[in-house]
mmCIF file of C-alpha atoms in Angstrom:
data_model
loop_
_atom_site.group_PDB
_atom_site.id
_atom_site.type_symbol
_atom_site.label_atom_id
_atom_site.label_comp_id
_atom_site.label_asym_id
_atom_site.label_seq_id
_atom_site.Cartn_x
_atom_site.Cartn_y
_atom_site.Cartn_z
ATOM 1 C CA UNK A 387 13.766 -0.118 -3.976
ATOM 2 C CA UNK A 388 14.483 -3.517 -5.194
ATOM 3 C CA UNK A 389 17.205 -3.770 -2.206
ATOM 4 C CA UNK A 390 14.237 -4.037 -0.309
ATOM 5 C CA UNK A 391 12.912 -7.201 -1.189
ATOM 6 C CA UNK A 392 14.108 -9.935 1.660
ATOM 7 C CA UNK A 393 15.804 -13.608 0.801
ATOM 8 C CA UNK A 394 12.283 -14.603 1.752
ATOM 9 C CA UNK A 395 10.578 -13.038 -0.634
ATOM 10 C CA UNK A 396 12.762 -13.958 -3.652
ATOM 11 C CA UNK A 397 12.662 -17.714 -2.343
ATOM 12 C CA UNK A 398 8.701 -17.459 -1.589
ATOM 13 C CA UNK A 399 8.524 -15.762 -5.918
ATOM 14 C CA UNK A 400 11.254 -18.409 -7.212
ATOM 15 C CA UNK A 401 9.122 -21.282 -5.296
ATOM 16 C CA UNK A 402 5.643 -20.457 -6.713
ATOM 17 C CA UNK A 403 3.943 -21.465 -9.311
ATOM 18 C CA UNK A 404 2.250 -18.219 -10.689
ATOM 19 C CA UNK A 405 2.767 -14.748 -9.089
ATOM 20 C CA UNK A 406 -0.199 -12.510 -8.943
ATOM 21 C CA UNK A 407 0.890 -9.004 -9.884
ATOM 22 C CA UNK A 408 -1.069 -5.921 -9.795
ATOM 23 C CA UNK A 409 0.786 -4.742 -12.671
ATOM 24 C CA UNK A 410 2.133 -6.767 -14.609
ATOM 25 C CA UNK A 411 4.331 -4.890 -16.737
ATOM 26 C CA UNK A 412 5.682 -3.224 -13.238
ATOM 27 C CA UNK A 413 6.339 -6.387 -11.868
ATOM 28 C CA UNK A 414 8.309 -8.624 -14.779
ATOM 29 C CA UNK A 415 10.980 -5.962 -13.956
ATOM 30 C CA UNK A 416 11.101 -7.491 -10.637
ATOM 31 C CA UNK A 417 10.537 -10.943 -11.437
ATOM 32 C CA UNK A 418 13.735 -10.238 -14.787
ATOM 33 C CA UNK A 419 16.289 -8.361 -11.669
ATOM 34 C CA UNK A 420 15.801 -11.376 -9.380
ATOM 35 C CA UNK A 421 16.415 -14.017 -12.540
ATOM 36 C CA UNK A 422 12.644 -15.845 -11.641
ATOM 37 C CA UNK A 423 10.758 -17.281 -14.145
ATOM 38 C CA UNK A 424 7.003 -17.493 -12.775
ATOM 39 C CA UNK A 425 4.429 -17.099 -14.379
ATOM 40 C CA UNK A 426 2.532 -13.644 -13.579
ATOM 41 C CA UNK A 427 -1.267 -12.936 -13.679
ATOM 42 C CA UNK A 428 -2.867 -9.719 -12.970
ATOM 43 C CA UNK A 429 -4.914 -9.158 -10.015
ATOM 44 C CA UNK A 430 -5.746 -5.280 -9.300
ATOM 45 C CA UNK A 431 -8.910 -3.433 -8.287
ATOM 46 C CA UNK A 432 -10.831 -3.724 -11.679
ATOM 47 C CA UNK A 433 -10.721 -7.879 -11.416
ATOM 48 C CA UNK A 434 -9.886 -9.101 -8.551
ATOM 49 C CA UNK A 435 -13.687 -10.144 -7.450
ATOM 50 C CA UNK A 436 -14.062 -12.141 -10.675
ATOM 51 C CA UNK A 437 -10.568 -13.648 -10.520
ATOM 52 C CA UNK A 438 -10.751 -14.260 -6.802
ATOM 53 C CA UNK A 439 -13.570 -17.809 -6.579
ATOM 54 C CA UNK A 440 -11.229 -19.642 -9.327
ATOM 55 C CA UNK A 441 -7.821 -18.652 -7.638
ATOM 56 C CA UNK A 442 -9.483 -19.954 -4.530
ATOM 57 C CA UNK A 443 -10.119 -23.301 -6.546
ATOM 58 C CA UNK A 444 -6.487 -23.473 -7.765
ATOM 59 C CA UNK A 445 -4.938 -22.894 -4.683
ATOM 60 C CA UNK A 446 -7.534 -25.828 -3.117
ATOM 61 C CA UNK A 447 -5.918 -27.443 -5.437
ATOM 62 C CA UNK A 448 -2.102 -27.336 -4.612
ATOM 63 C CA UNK A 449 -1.148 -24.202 -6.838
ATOM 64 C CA UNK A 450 1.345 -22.268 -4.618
ATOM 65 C CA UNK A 451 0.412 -18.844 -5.149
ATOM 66 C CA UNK A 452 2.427 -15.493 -4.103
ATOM 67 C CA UNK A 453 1.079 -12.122 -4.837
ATOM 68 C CA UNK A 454 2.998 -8.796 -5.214
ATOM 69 C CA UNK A 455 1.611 -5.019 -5.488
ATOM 70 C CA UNK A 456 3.018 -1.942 -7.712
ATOM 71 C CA UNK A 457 4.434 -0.544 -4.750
ATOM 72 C CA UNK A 458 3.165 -1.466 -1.406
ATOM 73 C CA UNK A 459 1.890 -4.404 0.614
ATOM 74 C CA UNK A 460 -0.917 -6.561 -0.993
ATOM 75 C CA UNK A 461 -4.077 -5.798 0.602
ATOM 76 C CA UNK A 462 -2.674 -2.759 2.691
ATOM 77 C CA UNK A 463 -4.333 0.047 0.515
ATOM 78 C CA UNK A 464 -3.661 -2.667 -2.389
ATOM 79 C CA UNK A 465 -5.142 -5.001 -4.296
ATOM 80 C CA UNK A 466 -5.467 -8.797 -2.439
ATOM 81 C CA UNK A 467 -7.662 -8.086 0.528
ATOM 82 C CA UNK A 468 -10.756 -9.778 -1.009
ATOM 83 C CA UNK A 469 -8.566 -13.123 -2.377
ATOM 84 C CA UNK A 470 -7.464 -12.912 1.050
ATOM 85 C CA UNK A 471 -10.945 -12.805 2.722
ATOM 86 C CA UNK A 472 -11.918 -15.359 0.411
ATOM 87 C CA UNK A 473 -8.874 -18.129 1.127
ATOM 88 C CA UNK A 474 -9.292 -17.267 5.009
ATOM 89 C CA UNK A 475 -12.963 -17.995 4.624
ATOM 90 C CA UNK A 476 -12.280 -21.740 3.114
ATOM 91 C CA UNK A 477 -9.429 -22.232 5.819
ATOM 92 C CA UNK A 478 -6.666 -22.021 3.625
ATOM 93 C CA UNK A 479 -3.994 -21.182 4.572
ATOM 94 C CA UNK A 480 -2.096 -17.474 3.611
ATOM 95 C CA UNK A 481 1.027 -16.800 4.833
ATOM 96 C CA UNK A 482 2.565 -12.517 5.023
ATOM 97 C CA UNK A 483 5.806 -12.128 3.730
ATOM 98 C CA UNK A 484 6.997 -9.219 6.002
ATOM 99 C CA UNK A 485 9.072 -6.734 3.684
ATOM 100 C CA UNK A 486 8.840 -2.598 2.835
ATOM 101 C CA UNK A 487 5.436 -1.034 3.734
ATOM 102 C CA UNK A 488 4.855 2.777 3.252
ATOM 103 C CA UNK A 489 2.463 2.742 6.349
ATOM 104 C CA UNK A 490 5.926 1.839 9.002
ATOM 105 C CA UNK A 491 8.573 3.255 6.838
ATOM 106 C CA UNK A 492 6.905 6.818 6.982
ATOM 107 C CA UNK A 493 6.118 6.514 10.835
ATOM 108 C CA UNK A 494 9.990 5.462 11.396
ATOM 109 C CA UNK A 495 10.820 8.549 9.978
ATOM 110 C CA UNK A 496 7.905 11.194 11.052
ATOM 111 C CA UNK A 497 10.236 12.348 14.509
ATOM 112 C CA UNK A 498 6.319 11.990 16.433
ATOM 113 C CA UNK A 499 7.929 10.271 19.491
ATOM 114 C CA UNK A 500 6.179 8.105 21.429
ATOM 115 C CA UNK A 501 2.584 6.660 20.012
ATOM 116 C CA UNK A 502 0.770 6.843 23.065
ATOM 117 C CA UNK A 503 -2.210 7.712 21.373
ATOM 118 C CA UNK A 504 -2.125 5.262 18.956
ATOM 119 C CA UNK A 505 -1.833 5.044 15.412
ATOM 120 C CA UNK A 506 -4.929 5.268 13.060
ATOM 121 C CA UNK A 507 -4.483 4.525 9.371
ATOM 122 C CA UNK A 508 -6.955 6.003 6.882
ATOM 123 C CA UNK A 509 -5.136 4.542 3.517
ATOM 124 C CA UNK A 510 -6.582 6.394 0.373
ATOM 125 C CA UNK A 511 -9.094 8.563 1.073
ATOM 126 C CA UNK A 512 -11.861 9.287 -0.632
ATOM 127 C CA UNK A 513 -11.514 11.647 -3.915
ATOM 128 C CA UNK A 514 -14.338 14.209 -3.564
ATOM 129 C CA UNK A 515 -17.695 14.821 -1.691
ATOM 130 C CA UNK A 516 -18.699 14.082 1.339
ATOM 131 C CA UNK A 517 -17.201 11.145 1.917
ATOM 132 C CA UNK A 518 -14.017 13.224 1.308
ATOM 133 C CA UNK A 519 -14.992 16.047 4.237
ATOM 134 C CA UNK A 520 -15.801 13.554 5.961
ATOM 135 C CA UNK A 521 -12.485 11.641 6.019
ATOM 136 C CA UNK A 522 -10.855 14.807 6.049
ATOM 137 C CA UNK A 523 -12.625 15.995 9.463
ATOM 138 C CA UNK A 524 -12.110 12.213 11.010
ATOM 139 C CA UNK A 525 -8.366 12.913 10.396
ATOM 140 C CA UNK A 526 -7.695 15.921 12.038
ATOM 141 C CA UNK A 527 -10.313 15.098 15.345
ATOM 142 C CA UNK A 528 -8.364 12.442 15.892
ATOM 143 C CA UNK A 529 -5.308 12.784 18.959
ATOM 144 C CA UNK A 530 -2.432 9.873 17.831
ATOM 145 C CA UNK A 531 -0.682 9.537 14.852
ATOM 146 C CA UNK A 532 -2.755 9.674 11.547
ATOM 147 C CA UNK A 533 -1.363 7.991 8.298
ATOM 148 C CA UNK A 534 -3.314 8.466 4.666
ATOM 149 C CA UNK A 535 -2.143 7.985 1.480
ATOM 150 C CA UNK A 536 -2.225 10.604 -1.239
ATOM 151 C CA UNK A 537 -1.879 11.286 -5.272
ATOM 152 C CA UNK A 538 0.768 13.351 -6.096
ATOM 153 C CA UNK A 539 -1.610 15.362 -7.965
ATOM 154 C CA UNK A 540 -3.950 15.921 -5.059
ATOM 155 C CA UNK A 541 -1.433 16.248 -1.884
ATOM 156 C CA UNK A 542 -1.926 20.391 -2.209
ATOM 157 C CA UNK A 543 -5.600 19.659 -2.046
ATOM 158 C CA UNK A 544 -5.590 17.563 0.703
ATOM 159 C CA UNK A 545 -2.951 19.267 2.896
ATOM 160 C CA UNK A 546 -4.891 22.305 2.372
ATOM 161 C CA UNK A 547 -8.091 20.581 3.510
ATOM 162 C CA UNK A 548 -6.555 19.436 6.558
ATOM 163 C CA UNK A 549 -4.471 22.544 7.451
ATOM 164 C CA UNK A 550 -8.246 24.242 7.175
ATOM 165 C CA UNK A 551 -9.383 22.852 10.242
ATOM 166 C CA UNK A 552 -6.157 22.103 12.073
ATOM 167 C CA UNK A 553 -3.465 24.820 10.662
ATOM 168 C CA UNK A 554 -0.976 24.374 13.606
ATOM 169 C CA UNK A 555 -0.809 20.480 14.016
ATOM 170 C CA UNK A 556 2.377 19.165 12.859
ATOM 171 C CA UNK A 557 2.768 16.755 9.982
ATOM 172 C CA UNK A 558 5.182 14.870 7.757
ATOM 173 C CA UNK A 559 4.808 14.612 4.174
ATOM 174 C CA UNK A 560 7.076 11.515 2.581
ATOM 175 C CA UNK A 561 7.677 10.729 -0.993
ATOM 176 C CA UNK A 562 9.280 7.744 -2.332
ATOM 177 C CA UNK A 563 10.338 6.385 1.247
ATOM 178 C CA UNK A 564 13.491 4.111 -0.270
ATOM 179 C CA UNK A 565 13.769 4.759 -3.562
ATOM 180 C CA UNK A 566 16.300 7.521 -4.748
ATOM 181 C CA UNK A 567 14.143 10.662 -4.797
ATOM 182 C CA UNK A 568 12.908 10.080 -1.452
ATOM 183 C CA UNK A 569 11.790 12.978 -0.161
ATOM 184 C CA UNK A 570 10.381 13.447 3.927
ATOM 185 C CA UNK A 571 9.402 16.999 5.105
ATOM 186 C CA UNK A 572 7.805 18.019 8.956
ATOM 187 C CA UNK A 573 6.248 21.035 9.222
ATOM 188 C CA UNK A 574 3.015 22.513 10.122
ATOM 189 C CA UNK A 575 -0.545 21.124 7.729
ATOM 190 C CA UNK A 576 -0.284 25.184 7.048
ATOM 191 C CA UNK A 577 3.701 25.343 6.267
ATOM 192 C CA UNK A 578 3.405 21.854 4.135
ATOM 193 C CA UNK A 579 0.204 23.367 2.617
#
């Protein structure tokens, strides 16, 4: 939801001199409703290793550098954790710019009451395997408040694969938290299944 971008944000994209997108085609809609002019680069999961050591050089340089994501938080199940990593590592300096998140917006809005035991955040898990069952098995073992992200086209899969080994635990399922088909459903993993 565009609305969702702070003052901050449009000041911190209007003030740099390039904008790392993860899409850029996705983002010069954002950049063209705000009226800014940076430039935009792509940085996603395919290039970001051999884009990150001459982005570090640029910004060593005085390049003011802001990064957006397709629809999330960079480096929160999103592109930017190993630019990051990588500007942390040479004592540069990064600063957050605090704004929507999938990860808080879904637990505002899960009715789970208090988090006493904790939160545990898987992201994207993996697609198949073991690795998969795995993840899968860590989820439901686990007593506080579990968040993972999910393909549309495999959320029957995986709420299946949950409710399998915990059919009675109750679970939200959200969709497009902000945006006008949002969607947020609680139910048993076996009801949601």
């Amino acid at each position: 939801n565009l609305s969702d971008l702070s003052p901050r944000a449009i000041q911190t994209l209007e003030n740099a001199d390039l904008v790392l997108a993860e899409d850029t085609r996705h983002s010069k809609g954002l950049l063209r409703h705000f009226e800014i002019s940076t430039p935009l680069q792509s940085l996603h999961e395919h290039n970001e290793e051999a884009r990150t050591p001459a982005l570090v050089e640029e910004i060593r340089q005085g390049k003011r550098v802001a990064m957006v994501t397709d629809a999330g938080t960079p480096a929160i199940s999103d592109p930017g954790g190993r630019l990051v990593g990588a500007l942390l590592a040479q004592g540069l300096r990064v600063s957050p710019i605090p704004g929507a998140t999938a990860l808080v917006a879904a637990l505002s809005v899960a009715g789970i009451g208090p988090m006493d035991e904790g939160i545990t955040f898987y992201g994207f898990i993996p697609h198949k395997g073991a690795a998969r069952r795995a993840a899968i098995e860590r989820a439901t073992i686990n007593l506080g408040a579990v968040v993972l992200f999910e393909a549309p086209h495999r959320i029957i899969q995986t709420l299946e694969e949950l409710a399998d080994l915990q059919p009675d635990r109750q679970a939200v399922v959200c969709r497009e938290l902000t945006k006008m088909h949002e969607e947020v459903k609680k139910d048993s993993l076996r009801e949601l299944a």
